[in-house]
Short mmCIF file of C-alpha atoms and ligand atoms in Angstrom, two decimals:
data_model
loop_
_atom_site.label_atom_id
_atom_site.label_comp_id
_atom_site.label_asym_id
_atom_site.label_seq_id
_atom_site.Cartn_x
_atom_site.Cartn_y
_atom_site.Cartn_z
CA MET A 105 0.00 0.00 0.00
CA LEU A 106 1.24 3.43 -0.85
CA ARG A 107 0.30 6.19 1.59
CA ARG A 108 0.77 9.65 0.19
CA ASN A 109 1.24 12.70 2.38
CA PHE A 110 1.02 15.82 0.30
CA LEU A 111 3.39 18.43 1.60
CA THR A 112 3.22 21.97 0.36
CA LEU A 113 6.55 23.65 0.77
CA MET A 114 8.22 26.89 -0.13
CA ALA A 115 11.11 26.32 -2.53
CA GLY A 116 12.51 29.81 -2.99
CA THR A 117 9.48 31.76 -4.20
CA ALA A 118 7.61 28.81 -5.74
CA LEU A 119 5.05 26.69 -3.90
CA VAL A 120 5.77 23.03 -4.53
CA ALA A 121 3.45 20.11 -3.78
CA VAL A 122 5.37 16.96 -2.89
CA ALA A 123 3.98 13.45 -2.66
CA ARG A 124 5.68 11.51 0.13
CA PRO A 125 5.59 7.81 -0.69
CA ALA A 126 5.99 6.86 2.95
CA PHE A 127 6.53 3.13 2.43
CA ALA A 128 8.59 3.20 -0.74
CA GLU A 129 12.06 1.78 -0.17
CA LEU A 130 15.28 3.75 -0.02
CA PRO A 131 16.88 3.45 -3.50
CA LYS A 132 19.73 0.95 -3.76
CA ILE A 133 22.98 1.42 -5.65
CA GLN A 134 24.91 -1.25 -7.55
CA LYS A 135 28.43 -2.21 -6.57
CA LYS A 136 30.73 -0.81 -9.29
CA ASP A 137 34.36 0.24 -9.74
CA THR A 138 33.50 3.86 -10.48
CA TYR A 139 30.41 6.03 -10.15
CA LYS A 140 28.97 9.18 -11.59
CA VAL A 141 27.88 11.19 -8.56
CA GLY A 142 26.39 14.64 -8.07
CA PHE A 143 27.45 17.20 -5.49
CA ALA A 144 24.88 19.96 -5.04
CA GLN A 145 26.65 22.80 -3.21
CA THR A 146 24.67 25.63 -1.63
CA GLU A 147 26.97 28.58 -2.38
CA SER A 148 30.66 29.39 -2.79
CA ASN A 149 30.96 32.74 -1.05
CA ASN A 150 33.16 31.70 1.83
CA PRO A 151 36.34 29.70 2.58
CA TRP A 152 34.38 26.93 4.30
CA ARG A 153 32.30 26.20 1.19
CA ILE A 154 35.35 26.41 -1.07
CA ALA A 155 37.23 23.93 1.16
CA GLN A 156 34.23 21.57 1.17
CA THR A 157 33.95 21.63 -2.62
CA LYS A 158 37.69 21.05 -3.03
CA SER A 159 37.54 18.08 -0.65
CA MET A 160 34.75 16.51 -2.76
CA GLN A 161 36.53 17.23 -6.06
CA ASP A 162 39.87 15.89 -4.78
CA GLU A 163 38.25 12.67 -3.56
CA ALA A 164 36.42 12.12 -6.87
CA ALA A 165 39.68 12.68 -8.79
CA LYS A 166 41.58 10.31 -6.46
CA ARG A 167 39.05 7.53 -7.06
CA GLY A 168 38.51 8.24 -10.77
CA TRP A 169 34.79 8.92 -10.26
CA GLN A 170 32.87 11.43 -12.35
CA LEU A 171 31.59 14.36 -10.26
CA VAL A 172 28.68 16.47 -11.50
CA TYR A 173 29.12 19.68 -9.49
CA THR A 174 26.57 22.46 -9.10
CA ASP A 175 26.62 25.71 -7.11
CA ALA A 176 23.20 27.01 -6.06
CA ALA A 177 24.67 30.50 -5.46
CA GLY A 178 22.67 30.96 -2.25
CA SER A 179 19.28 30.05 -3.73
CA ALA A 180 17.29 27.08 -2.38
CA ALA A 181 15.11 27.14 -5.53
CA LYS A 182 18.22 26.84 -7.72
CA GLN A 183 19.52 24.01 -5.56
CA VAL A 184 16.28 22.08 -6.12
CA ALA A 185 16.66 22.70 -9.88
CA ASP A 186 20.31 21.58 -9.67
CA VAL A 187 19.26 18.27 -8.10
CA ASN A 188 16.57 17.83 -10.79
CA SER A 189 19.23 18.34 -13.45
CA MET A 190 21.44 15.69 -11.79
CA ILE A 191 18.48 13.29 -11.83
CA ALA A 192 17.99 14.04 -15.55
CA GLN A 193 21.71 13.37 -16.17
CA GLY A 194 21.35 9.91 -14.60
CA VAL A 195 23.83 10.19 -11.74
CA ASP A 196 24.26 7.08 -9.57
CA ALA A 197 23.93 9.01 -6.29
CA ILE A 198 23.64 12.58 -5.04
CA PHE A 199 25.58 14.30 -2.26
CA LEU A 200 23.45 17.22 -1.14
CA ALA A 201 24.37 20.10 1.20
CA PRO A 202 20.84 21.46 1.70
CA ARG A 203 20.85 25.25 2.07
CA GLU A 204 17.67 25.31 4.18
CA GLU A 205 15.76 22.62 6.06
CA LYS A 206 12.34 22.76 4.37
CA PRO A 207 12.79 24.02 0.78
CA LEU A 208 15.14 21.14 -0.10
CA ILE A 209 12.63 18.42 0.80
CA PRO A 210 11.32 18.28 -2.81
CA ALA A 211 14.90 17.60 -4.00
CA VAL A 212 15.33 14.70 -1.55
CA MET A 213 11.93 13.23 -2.46
CA GLY A 214 12.46 13.78 -6.19
CA ALA A 215 15.72 11.82 -6.12
CA LYS A 216 14.09 9.04 -4.09
CA LYS A 217 11.24 8.83 -6.60
CA ALA A 218 13.79 8.61 -9.42
CA GLY A 219 15.57 5.74 -7.62
CA ILE A 220 18.72 7.73 -6.81
CA PRO A 221 20.14 7.53 -3.26
CA VAL A 222 20.92 10.84 -1.53
CA ILE A 223 23.52 11.42 1.18
CA LEU A 224 23.13 14.70 3.07
CA LEU A 225 26.37 16.54 3.73
CA ASP A 226 26.93 19.07 6.52
CA ARG A 227 23.38 20.48 6.68
CA ASN A 228 20.20 18.62 7.43
CA VAL A 229 16.62 18.75 6.16
CA ASP A 230 13.54 19.00 8.40
CA PRO A 231 13.47 15.65 10.26
CA SER A 232 9.66 15.65 10.40
CA LEU A 233 9.46 15.72 6.58
CA ALA A 234 12.26 13.38 5.49
CA LYS A 235 14.04 10.62 7.37
CA PRO A 236 17.42 8.88 7.13
CA GLY A 237 17.17 5.24 6.10
CA GLU A 238 13.79 5.96 4.46
CA ASP A 239 14.05 9.03 2.28
CA TYR A 240 17.83 9.51 2.19
CA VAL A 241 20.71 7.28 3.19
CA THR A 242 22.29 9.27 6.03
CA PHE A 243 23.44 12.66 7.27
CA ILE A 244 27.20 13.25 7.54
CA GLY A 245 28.28 16.36 9.43
CA SER A 246 28.96 18.13 12.70
CA ASP A 247 26.74 18.24 15.76
CA PHE A 248 25.58 21.86 15.44
CA ILE A 249 23.83 21.89 18.83
CA GLU A 250 27.07 20.81 20.46
CA GLU A 251 28.96 23.54 18.57
CA GLY A 252 26.60 26.20 19.99
CA LYS A 253 27.00 24.70 23.44
CA ARG A 254 30.81 24.71 23.24
CA ALA A 255 30.82 28.36 22.12
CA ALA A 256 28.53 29.28 25.03
CA GLU A 257 30.63 27.34 27.53
CA TRP A 258 33.83 29.13 26.47
CA LEU A 259 32.15 32.54 26.51
CA THR A 260 30.55 31.99 29.92
CA LYS A 261 33.89 30.97 31.41
CA THR A 262 35.79 33.83 29.73
CA MET A 263 33.21 36.45 30.77
CA ASN A 264 32.95 35.08 34.35
CA GLY A 265 29.28 34.36 33.77
CA LYS A 266 28.24 37.91 32.83
CA ALA A 267 27.81 39.26 29.29
CA SER A 268 25.48 41.28 27.07
CA ILE A 269 25.62 39.28 23.86
CA ILE A 270 24.87 40.13 20.24
CA GLN A 271 24.15 36.98 18.24
CA LEU A 272 24.82 36.94 14.49
CA GLU A 273 22.70 34.10 13.16
CA GLY A 274 23.40 32.04 10.06
CA THR A 275 21.04 31.61 7.11
CA THR A 276 17.43 31.68 8.33
CA GLY A 277 15.83 28.24 8.08
CA SER A 278 19.14 26.38 7.82
CA SER A 279 19.96 23.57 10.23
CA PRO A 280 23.24 25.13 11.49
CA ALA A 281 21.51 28.45 12.26
CA ASN A 282 18.67 26.69 14.10
CA ASP A 283 20.88 24.29 16.03
CA ARG A 284 23.73 26.67 16.86
CA ALA A 285 21.20 29.09 18.33
CA LYS A 286 19.59 26.27 20.31
CA GLY A 287 22.84 24.83 21.70
CA PHE A 288 23.98 28.28 22.83
CA ALA A 289 20.61 29.25 24.35
CA ASP A 290 20.28 25.89 26.15
CA TYR A 291 23.67 26.40 27.80
CA ILE A 292 23.28 30.05 28.89
CA LYS A 293 19.81 29.54 30.34
CA ASP A 294 21.48 28.24 33.50
CA HIS A 295 23.59 31.43 33.69
CA PRO A 296 21.16 34.29 34.33
CA ASP A 297 23.72 37.09 33.74
CA MET A 298 24.58 35.79 30.26
CA LYS A 299 21.99 37.65 28.18
CA ILE A 300 21.40 37.81 24.43
CA VAL A 301 20.47 41.48 23.92
CA ALA A 302 20.01 41.26 20.13
CA SER A 303 19.96 38.53 17.51
CA GLN A 304 19.70 38.81 13.72
CA SER A 305 20.70 36.85 10.63
CA GLY A 306 23.90 37.77 8.79
CA ASP A 307 23.28 34.89 6.34
CA PHE A 308 26.68 33.28 7.09
CA ALA A 309 28.30 36.04 4.97
CA ARG A 310 31.15 38.39 5.92
CA ASP A 311 29.74 41.64 4.60
CA LYS A 312 26.19 40.93 5.74
CA GLY A 313 27.63 40.07 9.17
CA ARG A 314 29.49 43.39 9.21
CA GLN A 315 26.34 45.35 8.28
CA VAL A 316 24.14 43.58 10.84
CA ALA A 317 26.80 43.95 13.56
CA GLU A 318 27.06 47.67 12.79
CA THR A 319 23.30 48.16 13.21
CA LEU A 320 23.05 46.02 16.35
CA LEU A 321 26.08 47.70 17.96
CA GLN A 322 24.47 51.11 17.43
CA ALA A 323 21.26 49.88 19.08
CA HIS A 324 23.16 48.08 21.87
CA PRO A 325 26.33 49.99 22.80
CA GLU A 326 26.28 48.05 26.09
CA ALA A 327 27.18 44.78 24.26
CA THR A 328 30.23 43.07 25.73
CA ALA A 329 30.28 39.94 23.54
CA ILE A 330 29.42 38.74 20.04
CA TYR A 331 28.48 35.16 19.23
CA ALA A 332 28.63 34.62 15.45
CA HIS A 333 27.30 31.40 13.90
CA ASN A 334 30.32 31.32 11.59
CA ASP A 335 33.79 32.82 11.23
CA GLU A 336 32.93 34.91 8.18
CA MET A 337 30.34 36.90 10.17
CA ALA A 338 32.78 37.13 13.10
CA ILE A 339 35.39 38.71 10.81
CA GLY A 340 32.68 41.11 9.56
CA ALA A 341 31.88 41.95 13.19
CA ILE A 342 35.54 42.82 13.85
CA SER A 343 35.35 45.44 11.05
CA ALA A 344 32.08 46.78 12.49
CA LEU A 345 33.62 47.11 15.96
CA GLU A 346 36.69 48.89 14.61
CA ALA A 347 34.50 51.25 12.55
CA ALA A 348 32.58 52.04 15.76
CA GLY A 349 35.84 52.91 17.53
CA LYS A 350 35.76 49.79 19.70
CA ASN A 351 38.57 47.39 20.40
CA PRO A 352 37.62 43.82 19.34
CA GLY A 353 39.02 41.29 21.78
CA LYS A 354 39.09 43.86 24.61
CA ASP A 355 35.89 45.95 24.63
CA VAL A 356 33.89 43.16 23.01
CA ILE A 357 34.81 39.45 23.12
CA ILE A 358 34.00 37.39 20.00
CA VAL A 359 33.37 33.66 19.74
CA SER A 360 32.32 31.83 16.61
CA ILE A 361 32.31 28.56 14.68
CA ASP A 362 34.27 27.02 11.74
CA GLY A 363 38.06 27.34 12.24
CA THR A 364 39.04 29.22 9.07
CA ARG A 365 42.52 30.64 8.51
CA ASP A 366 41.23 34.23 8.90
CA ALA A 367 39.63 33.34 12.22
CA LEU A 368 42.80 31.68 13.53
CA GLN A 369 44.78 34.77 12.46
CA ALA A 370 42.25 37.02 14.26
CA ILE A 371 42.72 34.90 17.41
CA ILE A 372 46.52 35.24 17.10
CA ASP A 373 46.06 39.01 16.64
CA GLY A 374 43.94 39.12 19.82
CA LYS A 375 40.82 40.35 17.99
CA MET A 376 38.82 37.14 18.34
CA GLY A 377 38.59 34.88 21.39
CA ALA A 378 37.83 31.40 20.10
CA THR A 379 36.23 29.37 17.34
CA VAL A 380 34.66 25.90 17.53
CA GLU A 381 35.82 23.80 14.60
CA CYS A 382 33.26 22.68 12.01
CA SER A 383 35.22 20.58 9.55
CA PRO A 384 34.49 21.13 5.82
CA PHE A 385 36.54 18.11 4.73
CA PHE A 386 33.78 15.71 3.68
CA GLY A 387 35.28 14.00 0.65
CA PRO A 388 36.72 10.80 2.20
CA ALA A 389 33.76 10.13 4.53
CA ALA A 390 31.16 10.88 1.84
CA PHE A 391 32.66 8.59 -0.79
CA ASP A 392 33.48 5.81 1.73
CA THR A 393 29.88 5.85 2.95
CA LEU A 394 28.54 5.44 -0.57
CA VAL A 395 30.90 2.51 -1.21
CA LYS A 396 29.71 0.85 2.03
CA TYR A 397 26.08 1.46 1.10
CA ALA A 398 26.64 -0.13 -2.33
CA ALA A 399 28.24 -3.13 -0.59
CA GLY A 400 25.05 -3.63 1.45
CA GLU A 401 26.47 -2.50 4.79
CA THR A 402 24.11 -0.96 7.32
CA ILE A 403 24.61 2.80 7.39
CA PRO A 404 23.83 4.65 10.66
CA PRO A 405 21.26 7.48 10.35
CA LYS A 406 23.88 10.06 11.36
CA ILE A 407 27.65 10.11 10.96
CA ILE A 408 29.02 12.86 13.19
CA ASN A 409 32.41 14.51 12.59
CA THR A 410 34.86 14.99 15.43
CA ASP A 411 35.66 18.70 15.70
CA ARG A 412 38.45 20.55 17.51
CA PHE A 413 38.42 23.89 19.37
CA PHE A 414 40.75 26.80 18.64
CA ASP A 415 41.70 29.62 21.01
CA ALA A 416 44.84 31.56 21.95
CA ALA A 417 46.44 28.35 23.25
CA ASN A 418 46.58 26.55 19.87
CA ALA A 419 45.66 28.95 17.03
CA LYS A 420 49.29 29.53 15.97
CA GLU A 421 50.20 25.85 15.66
CA ASN A 422 47.10 25.20 13.52
CA LEU A 423 47.37 28.27 11.26
CA ALA A 424 49.48 26.65 8.52
CA SER A 425 47.04 23.77 8.01
CA ALA A 426 43.92 25.98 8.11
CA TYR A 427 41.89 26.83 4.98
O1 AHR B 241 26.72 24.32 7.25
C1 AHR B 241 27.93 24.71 7.76
C2 AHR B 241 28.06 26.21 7.72
O2 AHR B 241 27.79 26.68 6.43
C3 AHR B 241 29.43 26.76 8.03
O3 AHR B 241 29.60 27.09 9.37
C4 AHR B 241 29.40 28.02 7.24
O4 AHR B 241 30.60 28.72 7.21
C5 AHR B 241 28.82 27.55 5.99
O5 AHR B 241 28.35 28.49 5.08
#
């Protein structure tokens, strides 16, 4: 029996009706020497994304697999179209880094309907609308809630439990923005003098982060800390603080997430306090997982990366290997 739940979802500006064949099986993939696989990237406007793409391209080249690469340029609607084009090109499997949780559901379901397995990389889709082991093979990535918690823990300790915090959120509706906010909020709720005084999206982008930080700093001159959901926005916030005549790292303490070269340099320069690593190096794990899936091995619903933590104690020694 085929039960159909019709989901109406926003994909960019278009309303899309999706049939969810709840009991249809997860597509299988044949065991072969080489594959033609798709990698649907969300955007390429920051070092993290560029490092992730390079890791996927390097791994494909190493194994002699054909990689169909697309860049959605920050548009969920384009990313859905990119996945549809991969389906039309007859790829064996699709690696998808879904820009936002809900709008990419039609892409996951479309691939499933076409019999093409999907592996989610780094970002997740809404777990109430699509499930690992049923609609897609697995999610490979960091624990974003834990990242938010680690950032909050460091900041609470550094600020002796008292701070007026500006939060620069990532892309609205994306799993890292949702979960990094949650992990941070969950931790500071037990510390009543750690207060978020303002919170707004900087879309994970440096210049947007700078603009939003500028506005929020004007409205909240009492801010003593900034929590940015990624390093690019943290670097933007440093520029905003300097433009406002403040001393980043002294007047306002900054903590963020990723571990980029620019962030490590800012820590060495004393302008940033710490960054929780979120590794962009997915190539080996992504391709290995597909090979295991093709061999009939049981794949866990989530494969979580182990991430490091960078602060003044270790930024210098890790600078050369950063991206
Ligand atoms: O999904 C991971 C996040 O997306 C990274 O923190 C960020 O830099 C990227 O754009």
